[in-house]
């Protein structure tokens, strides 16, 4: 069986199209497993995986943990807020102490961009980036693209608009890189202050009018406003943002065609998306959550099959 071209999953930048297609095909098989009465396979029975989260997370951590347990791996969970990191221990010391307990793979979320790449150069274990600052979130992009493929049969040729806080979003960058590699057309939409100046270099369209963007697209991926990463005010108020960029049922019903609505979560209901849109038949938000487990199972399974350097 062919393997991935990389030993770590640090970002979409490190994957080629064959890698992404292999992850999708493997995830297809694991989705079948997840819908069986017995949802476990012994694929990673002798593998120990440490989930190291230096940032708060519920959905991503639970999704990884469930994926690991479905593969029969031994799982160690580590929360930085209650660890020696808060006493001044360095990242490498922390991880090396965990690896001394014979851990094979590390799933890490960190508030600083590049932390996963830095760690991969200093420790022997395989690293899976579960989000590093406002840089990348590769498994989220993979599960988003996988969900579009599941809905439409293919990602190539689809028009996807990413709406919201592009500037602070690791999901946006990873999604753009993944979707472009798979042949989709990508547009970003949001206030001028939340669109990075470099965005044109990524080969995406820019639109500041939500209605125009929605009429153009097949799929709208609605991002939340990352207030925790904003050190200054990028728009006057949440109310004004919602008036200009919030998606409600009235807007959805007024479009020329039926589009698919996505959201990486957690949803700020009533801000970027209303409840009647999030819970509508055009929404595939819960499919994204289900697909997240299958995609993460596929990534862990394929990486575990790599020979150590």
mmCIF file of C-alpha atoms in Angstrom:
data_model
loop_
_atom_site.group_PDB
_atom_site.id
_atom_site.type_symbol
_atom_site.label_atom_id
_atom_site.label_comp_id
_atom_site.label_asym_id
_atom_site.label_seq_id
_atom_site.Cartn_x
_atom_site.Cartn_y
_atom_site.Cartn_z
ATOM 1 C CA UNK A 1 0.000 0.000 0.000
ATOM 2 C CA UNK A 2 1.376 3.479 -0.863
ATOM 3 C CA UNK A 3 2.154 5.750 2.065
ATOM 4 C CA UNK A 4 2.239 9.466 2.708
ATOM 5 C CA UNK A 5 5.168 11.457 1.332
ATOM 6 C CA UNK A 6 5.737 13.012 4.773
ATOM 7 C CA UNK A 7 6.562 11.653 8.224
ATOM 8 C CA UNK A 8 4.641 14.368 10.088
ATOM 9 C CA UNK A 9 1.421 16.300 9.442
ATOM 10 C CA UNK A 10 2.567 19.857 10.112
ATOM 11 C CA UNK A 11 0.371 21.640 7.578
ATOM 12 C CA UNK A 12 -1.328 21.320 4.215
ATOM 13 C CA UNK A 13 1.824 22.893 2.736
ATOM 14 C CA UNK A 14 3.640 19.610 3.460
ATOM 15 C CA UNK A 15 1.128 17.453 1.528
ATOM 16 C CA UNK A 16 0.796 16.830 -2.194
ATOM 17 C CA UNK A 17 -2.457 15.970 -3.982
ATOM 18 C CA UNK A 18 -1.684 12.222 -3.893
ATOM 19 C CA UNK A 19 -1.302 12.450 -0.091
ATOM 20 C CA UNK A 20 -4.675 14.187 0.247
ATOM 21 C CA UNK A 21 -6.429 11.648 -2.000
ATOM 22 C CA UNK A 22 -4.843 8.774 -0.022
ATOM 23 C CA UNK A 23 -6.093 10.302 3.252
ATOM 24 C CA UNK A 24 -9.601 10.626 1.739
ATOM 25 C CA UNK A 25 -9.651 7.016 0.473
ATOM 26 C CA UNK A 26 -8.474 5.759 3.877
ATOM 27 C CA UNK A 27 -11.104 7.922 5.619
ATOM 28 C CA UNK A 28 -13.793 6.378 3.359
ATOM 29 C CA UNK A 29 -12.873 2.961 4.788
ATOM 30 C CA UNK A 30 -12.883 4.259 8.359
ATOM 31 C CA UNK A 31 -16.319 5.884 7.883
ATOM 32 C CA UNK A 32 -17.608 2.407 7.105
ATOM 33 C CA UNK A 33 -16.035 1.178 10.354
ATOM 34 C CA UNK A 34 -17.632 4.045 12.329
ATOM 35 C CA UNK A 35 -21.081 3.031 11.092
ATOM 36 C CA UNK A 36 -20.712 -0.603 12.205
ATOM 37 C CA UNK A 37 -22.073 -1.875 15.527
ATOM 38 C CA UNK A 38 -18.464 -2.513 16.677
ATOM 39 C CA UNK A 39 -16.623 0.700 15.876
ATOM 40 C CA UNK A 40 -13.089 -0.361 16.826
ATOM 41 C CA UNK A 41 -10.239 -1.740 14.728
ATOM 42 C CA UNK A 42 -6.902 -3.010 16.131
ATOM 43 C CA UNK A 43 -4.796 -1.008 13.637
ATOM 44 C CA UNK A 44 -2.757 0.963 16.228
ATOM 45 C CA UNK A 45 -2.897 -1.510 19.104
ATOM 46 C CA UNK A 46 0.821 -1.118 19.990
ATOM 47 C CA UNK A 47 1.033 2.637 19.355
ATOM 48 C CA UNK A 48 0.984 5.249 22.144
ATOM 49 C CA UNK A 49 -0.240 8.743 21.228
ATOM 50 C CA UNK A 50 0.031 11.837 23.425
ATOM 51 C CA UNK A 51 -2.465 14.675 22.943
ATOM 52 C CA UNK A 52 -0.646 17.830 24.080
ATOM 53 C CA UNK A 53 -2.836 20.927 24.061
ATOM 54 C CA UNK A 54 -1.271 24.268 25.020
ATOM 55 C CA UNK A 55 -4.528 26.000 24.046
ATOM 56 C CA UNK A 56 -8.071 25.249 25.144
ATOM 57 C CA UNK A 57 -9.912 22.894 22.841
ATOM 58 C CA UNK A 58 -12.969 20.696 23.161
ATOM 59 C CA UNK A 59 -14.033 19.537 19.708
ATOM 60 C CA UNK A 60 -10.598 18.938 18.158
ATOM 61 C CA UNK A 61 -9.203 17.204 21.248
ATOM 62 C CA UNK A 62 -12.257 14.959 21.618
ATOM 63 C CA UNK A 63 -12.220 14.156 17.893
ATOM 64 C CA UNK A 64 -8.540 13.133 18.005
ATOM 65 C CA UNK A 65 -9.048 11.157 21.205
ATOM 66 C CA UNK A 66 -12.017 9.285 19.762
ATOM 67 C CA UNK A 67 -10.083 8.585 16.535
ATOM 68 C CA UNK A 68 -7.161 7.196 18.546
ATOM 69 C CA UNK A 69 -9.403 4.978 20.661
ATOM 70 C CA UNK A 70 -11.289 3.704 17.600
ATOM 71 C CA UNK A 71 -7.867 2.601 16.259
ATOM 72 C CA UNK A 72 -7.089 0.864 19.616
ATOM 73 C CA UNK A 73 -4.107 3.139 20.371
ATOM 74 C CA UNK A 74 -3.006 3.877 23.934
ATOM 75 C CA UNK A 75 -3.854 7.522 24.648
ATOM 76 C CA UNK A 76 -2.215 10.022 26.994
ATOM 77 C CA UNK A 77 -3.866 13.437 27.455
ATOM 78 C CA UNK A 78 -1.833 16.442 28.554
ATOM 79 C CA UNK A 79 -3.255 19.895 29.390
ATOM 80 C CA UNK A 80 -0.594 22.604 29.512
ATOM 81 C CA UNK A 81 -2.558 24.851 31.894
ATOM 82 C CA UNK A 82 -2.137 22.320 34.707
ATOM 83 C CA UNK A 83 1.388 21.225 33.789
ATOM 84 C CA UNK A 84 5.035 22.148 34.334
ATOM 85 C CA UNK A 85 4.777 24.516 31.344
ATOM 86 C CA UNK A 86 3.009 26.942 33.658
ATOM 87 C CA UNK A 87 6.068 26.692 35.923
ATOM 88 C CA UNK A 88 8.441 27.726 33.124
ATOM 89 C CA UNK A 89 9.435 24.416 31.525
ATOM 90 C CA UNK A 90 10.307 24.669 27.797
ATOM 91 C CA UNK A 91 8.296 23.041 25.026
ATOM 92 C CA UNK A 92 11.114 20.631 24.103
ATOM 93 C CA UNK A 93 11.679 19.600 27.750
ATOM 94 C CA UNK A 94 7.962 18.998 28.219
ATOM 95 C CA UNK A 95 7.655 16.849 25.098
ATOM 96 C CA UNK A 96 10.920 14.968 25.725
ATOM 97 C CA UNK A 97 9.715 14.056 29.214
ATOM 98 C CA UNK A 98 6.524 12.671 27.693
ATOM 99 C CA UNK A 99 8.495 10.811 24.997
ATOM 100 C CA UNK A 100 10.698 9.249 27.701
ATOM 101 C CA UNK A 101 7.548 7.346 28.653
ATOM 102 C CA UNK A 102 7.770 5.653 25.197
ATOM 103 C CA UNK A 103 5.208 7.722 23.331
ATOM 104 C CA UNK A 104 5.248 7.178 19.536
ATOM 105 C CA UNK A 105 3.230 10.101 18.259
ATOM 106 C CA UNK A 106 2.347 13.596 19.476
ATOM 107 C CA UNK A 107 -0.833 15.490 18.542
ATOM 108 C CA UNK A 108 -0.166 19.109 19.501
ATOM 109 C CA UNK A 109 -2.095 22.380 19.568
ATOM 110 C CA UNK A 110 -0.061 25.480 20.368
ATOM 111 C CA UNK A 111 -0.787 29.240 20.398
ATOM 112 C CA UNK A 112 2.361 30.068 18.394
ATOM 113 C CA UNK A 113 2.666 29.644 14.631
ATOM 114 C CA UNK A 114 5.375 27.168 13.664
ATOM 115 C CA UNK A 115 5.476 25.379 17.032
ATOM 116 C CA UNK A 116 4.729 21.962 15.473
ATOM 117 C CA UNK A 117 7.410 22.423 12.799
ATOM 118 C CA UNK A 118 9.929 23.513 15.441
ATOM 119 C CA UNK A 119 9.145 20.482 17.571
ATOM 120 C CA UNK A 120 9.427 18.054 14.633
ATOM 121 C CA UNK A 121 13.068 19.109 14.187
ATOM 122 C CA UNK A 122 13.983 18.459 17.822
ATOM 123 C CA UNK A 123 12.202 15.255 18.855
ATOM 124 C CA UNK A 124 12.041 11.758 17.365
ATOM 125 C CA UNK A 125 8.279 11.212 17.624
ATOM 126 C CA UNK A 126 5.916 11.924 14.758
ATOM 127 C CA UNK A 127 4.052 15.214 15.122
ATOM 128 C CA UNK A 128 0.478 15.974 14.093
ATOM 129 C CA UNK A 129 -0.369 19.668 14.120
ATOM 130 C CA UNK A 130 -3.791 20.171 15.723
ATOM 131 C CA UNK A 131 -3.561 23.938 15.166
ATOM 132 C CA UNK A 132 -0.671 26.374 15.639
ATOM 133 C CA UNK A 133 -1.690 29.964 16.330
ATOM 134 C CA UNK A 134 -3.193 31.703 13.306
ATOM 135 C CA UNK A 135 -1.055 29.571 10.977
ATOM 136 C CA UNK A 136 -2.478 26.144 10.025
ATOM 137 C CA UNK A 137 -5.049 23.551 11.115
ATOM 138 C CA UNK A 138 -4.504 20.763 8.556
ATOM 139 C CA UNK A 139 -6.960 18.134 9.798
ATOM 140 C CA UNK A 140 -9.789 20.707 9.821
ATOM 141 C CA UNK A 141 -9.047 21.608 6.191
ATOM 142 C CA UNK A 142 -8.914 17.920 5.249
ATOM 143 C CA UNK A 143 -12.253 17.147 6.902
ATOM 144 C CA UNK A 144 -13.828 20.240 5.294
ATOM 145 C CA UNK A 145 -12.638 19.224 1.808
ATOM 146 C CA UNK A 146 -13.659 15.601 2.496
ATOM 147 C CA UNK A 147 -17.160 16.827 3.450
ATOM 148 C CA UNK A 148 -17.427 18.799 0.170
ATOM 149 C CA UNK A 149 -16.271 15.698 -1.755
ATOM 150 C CA UNK A 150 -18.891 13.617 0.061
ATOM 151 C CA UNK A 151 -21.633 16.123 -0.795
ATOM 152 C CA UNK A 152 -20.733 16.736 -4.452
ATOM 153 C CA UNK A 153 -18.660 13.699 -5.457
ATOM 154 C CA UNK A 154 -15.587 15.845 -6.167
ATOM 155 C CA UNK A 155 -13.919 19.034 -4.962
ATOM 156 C CA UNK A 156 -12.462 20.043 -8.352
ATOM 157 C CA UNK A 157 -14.406 22.835 -10.040
ATOM 158 C CA UNK A 158 -16.468 23.703 -6.958
ATOM 159 C CA UNK A 159 -16.725 27.340 -5.883
ATOM 160 C CA UNK A 160 -16.086 27.787 -2.164
ATOM 161 C CA UNK A 161 -16.327 31.080 -0.278
ATOM 162 C CA UNK A 162 -14.754 31.414 3.169
ATOM 163 C CA UNK A 163 -16.529 34.162 5.114
ATOM 164 C CA UNK A 164 -15.372 35.979 8.243
ATOM 165 C CA UNK A 165 -12.165 36.540 10.157
ATOM 166 C CA UNK A 166 -9.637 35.413 7.524
ATOM 167 C CA UNK A 167 -6.808 37.382 9.141
ATOM 168 C CA UNK A 168 -6.716 35.419 12.425
ATOM 169 C CA UNK A 169 -7.954 32.049 11.155
ATOM 170 C CA UNK A 170 -5.710 28.989 10.818
ATOM 171 C CA UNK A 171 -8.731 27.201 9.330
ATOM 172 C CA UNK A 172 -8.905 29.721 6.452
ATOM 173 C CA UNK A 173 -5.255 29.328 5.393
ATOM 174 C CA UNK A 174 -5.305 25.518 5.551
ATOM 175 C CA UNK A 175 -8.639 25.424 3.691
ATOM 176 C CA UNK A 176 -7.360 27.699 0.918
ATOM 177 C CA UNK A 177 -4.218 25.578 0.426
ATOM 178 C CA UNK A 178 -6.168 22.295 0.469
ATOM 179 C CA UNK A 179 -9.037 23.406 -1.775
ATOM 180 C CA UNK A 180 -6.713 25.022 -4.337
ATOM 181 C CA UNK A 181 -4.613 21.853 -4.486
ATOM 182 C CA UNK A 182 -7.769 19.824 -5.188
ATOM 183 C CA UNK A 183 -8.870 22.133 -8.007
ATOM 184 C CA UNK A 184 -11.579 24.214 -6.330
ATOM 185 C CA UNK A 185 -12.117 27.937 -6.909
ATOM 186 C CA UNK A 186 -11.801 29.864 -3.652
ATOM 187 C CA UNK A 187 -13.053 33.278 -2.595
ATOM 188 C CA UNK A 188 -12.691 35.029 0.759
ATOM 189 C CA UNK A 189 -15.280 37.474 2.063
ATOM 190 C CA UNK A 190 -15.222 39.797 5.070
ATOM 191 C CA UNK A 191 -14.445 43.326 6.219
ATOM 192 C CA UNK A 192 -11.303 44.853 4.659
ATOM 193 C CA UNK A 193 -9.674 44.908 8.106
ATOM 194 C CA UNK A 194 -10.039 41.103 8.448
ATOM 195 C CA UNK A 195 -8.647 40.179 5.003
ATOM 196 C CA UNK A 196 -4.821 39.765 5.014
ATOM 197 C CA UNK A 197 -2.893 41.923 2.528
ATOM 198 C CA UNK A 198 -1.047 38.865 1.141
ATOM 199 C CA UNK A 199 -4.255 36.975 0.287
ATOM 200 C CA UNK A 200 -4.039 37.662 -3.461
ATOM 201 C CA UNK A 201 -0.741 35.754 -3.614
ATOM 202 C CA UNK A 202 -2.652 32.578 -2.693
ATOM 203 C CA UNK A 203 -4.688 32.777 -5.898
ATOM 204 C CA UNK A 204 -8.064 33.476 -4.290
ATOM 205 C CA UNK A 205 -10.759 36.016 -5.142
ATOM 206 C CA UNK A 206 -11.686 38.732 -2.637
ATOM 207 C CA UNK A 207 -15.241 40.011 -2.154
ATOM 208 C CA UNK A 208 -16.531 42.380 0.537
ATOM 209 C CA UNK A 209 -20.232 42.014 -0.310
ATOM 210 C CA UNK A 210 -21.719 38.899 1.314
ATOM 211 C CA UNK A 211 -24.703 38.594 -1.077
ATOM 212 C CA UNK A 212 -22.431 38.709 -4.166
ATOM 213 C CA UNK A 213 -20.135 36.098 -2.600
ATOM 214 C CA UNK A 214 -23.031 33.771 -1.754
ATOM 215 C CA UNK A 215 -24.539 34.065 -5.250
ATOM 216 C CA UNK A 216 -21.120 33.121 -6.710
ATOM 217 C CA UNK A 217 -20.434 30.067 -4.551
ATOM 218 C CA UNK A 218 -21.541 26.441 -4.284
ATOM 219 C CA UNK A 219 -20.330 26.181 -0.673
ATOM 220 C CA UNK A 220 -20.097 28.840 2.054
ATOM 221 C CA UNK A 221 -17.755 28.115 4.964
ATOM 222 C CA UNK A 222 -18.704 30.534 7.744
ATOM 223 C CA UNK A 223 -15.901 31.302 10.214
ATOM 224 C CA UNK A 224 -16.393 32.711 13.669
ATOM 225 C CA UNK A 225 -14.820 35.992 14.757
ATOM 226 C CA UNK A 226 -11.621 35.124 16.661
ATOM 227 C CA UNK A 227 -12.030 37.689 19.437
ATOM 228 C CA UNK A 228 -9.400 35.909 21.577
ATOM 229 C CA UNK A 229 -6.735 36.662 18.937
ATOM 230 C CA UNK A 230 -7.686 40.285 18.326
ATOM 231 C CA UNK A 231 -5.625 42.830 20.212
ATOM 232 C CA UNK A 232 -7.370 45.847 18.591
ATOM 233 C CA UNK A 233 -10.909 46.498 17.285
ATOM 234 C CA UNK A 234 -11.197 45.455 13.630
ATOM 235 C CA UNK A 235 -14.842 46.562 13.234
ATOM 236 C CA UNK A 236 -17.169 48.847 15.234
ATOM 237 C CA UNK A 237 -19.314 46.160 16.906
ATOM 238 C CA UNK A 238 -20.490 42.552 16.647
ATOM 239 C CA UNK A 239 -23.960 43.879 15.805
ATOM 240 C CA UNK A 240 -22.619 45.747 12.776
ATOM 241 C CA UNK A 241 -20.556 42.723 11.704
ATOM 242 C CA UNK A 242 -23.662 40.519 11.885
ATOM 243 C CA UNK A 243 -25.693 43.003 9.821
ATOM 244 C CA UNK A 244 -23.092 42.930 7.025
ATOM 245 C CA UNK A 245 -21.644 39.402 7.198
ATOM 246 C CA UNK A 246 -24.049 37.274 9.250
ATOM 247 C CA UNK A 247 -25.876 34.522 7.349
ATOM 248 C CA UNK A 248 -29.569 34.138 8.142
ATOM 249 C CA UNK A 249 -32.420 32.124 6.591
ATOM 250 C CA UNK A 250 -33.841 35.166 4.817
ATOM 251 C CA UNK A 251 -30.551 35.692 2.942
ATOM 252 C CA UNK A 252 -30.209 31.957 2.226
ATOM 253 C CA UNK A 253 -33.731 31.756 0.763
ATOM 254 C CA UNK A 254 -33.205 34.876 -1.377
ATOM 255 C CA UNK A 255 -30.227 33.430 -3.307
ATOM 256 C CA UNK A 256 -30.478 32.420 -6.961
ATOM 257 C CA UNK A 257 -29.504 28.813 -6.132
ATOM 258 C CA UNK A 258 -29.283 26.417 -3.197
ATOM 259 C CA UNK A 259 -25.839 26.469 -1.578
ATOM 260 C CA UNK A 260 -24.220 24.268 1.058
ATOM 261 C CA UNK A 261 -23.353 25.841 4.422
ATOM 262 C CA UNK A 262 -20.353 24.766 6.524
ATOM 263 C CA UNK A 263 -18.828 25.924 9.808
ATOM 264 C CA UNK A 264 -15.686 24.635 11.556
ATOM 265 C CA UNK A 265 -17.162 25.386 14.998
ATOM 266 C CA UNK A 266 -17.650 26.460 17.662
ATOM 267 C CA UNK A 267 -20.625 28.397 16.305
ATOM 268 C CA UNK A 268 -21.474 31.847 17.653
ATOM 269 C CA UNK A 269 -25.187 31.504 16.921
ATOM 270 C CA UNK A 270 -26.694 34.827 15.973
ATOM 271 C CA UNK A 271 -23.336 36.359 14.997
ATOM 272 C CA UNK A 272 -21.853 34.735 11.863
ATOM 273 C CA UNK A 273 -24.766 32.318 11.409
ATOM 274 C CA UNK A 274 -28.289 32.026 12.812
ATOM 275 C CA UNK A 275 -29.727 28.865 14.358
ATOM 276 C CA UNK A 276 -32.235 28.331 11.545
ATOM 277 C CA UNK A 277 -29.334 28.244 9.034
ATOM 278 C CA UNK A 278 -27.063 26.070 11.210
ATOM 279 C CA UNK A 279 -29.866 23.538 11.669
ATOM 280 C CA UNK A 280 -31.215 23.701 8.093
ATOM 281 C CA UNK A 281 -31.055 20.958 5.458
ATOM 282 C CA UNK A 282 -28.456 23.036 3.565
ATOM 283 C CA UNK A 283 -26.068 22.796 6.514
ATOM 284 C CA UNK A 284 -23.498 19.960 6.664
ATOM 285 C CA UNK A 285 -22.012 21.091 9.989
ATOM 286 C CA UNK A 286 -22.763 17.817 11.817
ATOM 287 C CA UNK A 287 -21.407 15.851 8.834
ATOM 288 C CA UNK A 288 -18.153 17.789 9.277
ATOM 289 C CA UNK A 289 -17.995 16.665 12.915
ATOM 290 C CA UNK A 290 -18.569 13.014 11.969
ATOM 291 C CA UNK A 291 -16.049 13.223 9.118
ATOM 292 C CA UNK A 292 -13.491 14.737 11.497
ATOM 293 C CA UNK A 293 -13.140 11.431 13.350
ATOM 294 C CA UNK A 294 -12.711 9.439 10.099
ATOM 295 C CA UNK A 295 -10.139 11.898 8.691
ATOM 296 C CA UNK A 296 -8.122 11.901 11.923
ATOM 297 C CA UNK A 297 -8.225 8.091 12.041
ATOM 298 C CA UNK A 298 -6.875 8.072 8.468
ATOM 299 C CA UNK A 299 -4.064 10.545 9.254
ATOM 300 C CA UNK A 300 -2.945 8.685 12.390
ATOM 301 C CA UNK A 301 -3.147 5.288 10.671
ATOM 302 C CA UNK A 302 -1.124 6.427 7.641
ATOM 303 C CA UNK A 303 1.517 8.219 9.721
ATOM 304 C CA UNK A 304 1.902 5.206 12.018
ATOM 305 C CA UNK A 305 2.784 3.139 8.933
ATOM 306 C CA UNK A 306 5.793 5.388 8.181
ATOM 307 C CA UNK A 307 9.233 4.065 9.061
ATOM 308 C CA UNK A 308 11.082 6.209 11.606
ATOM 309 C CA UNK A 309 14.043 8.176 10.290
#
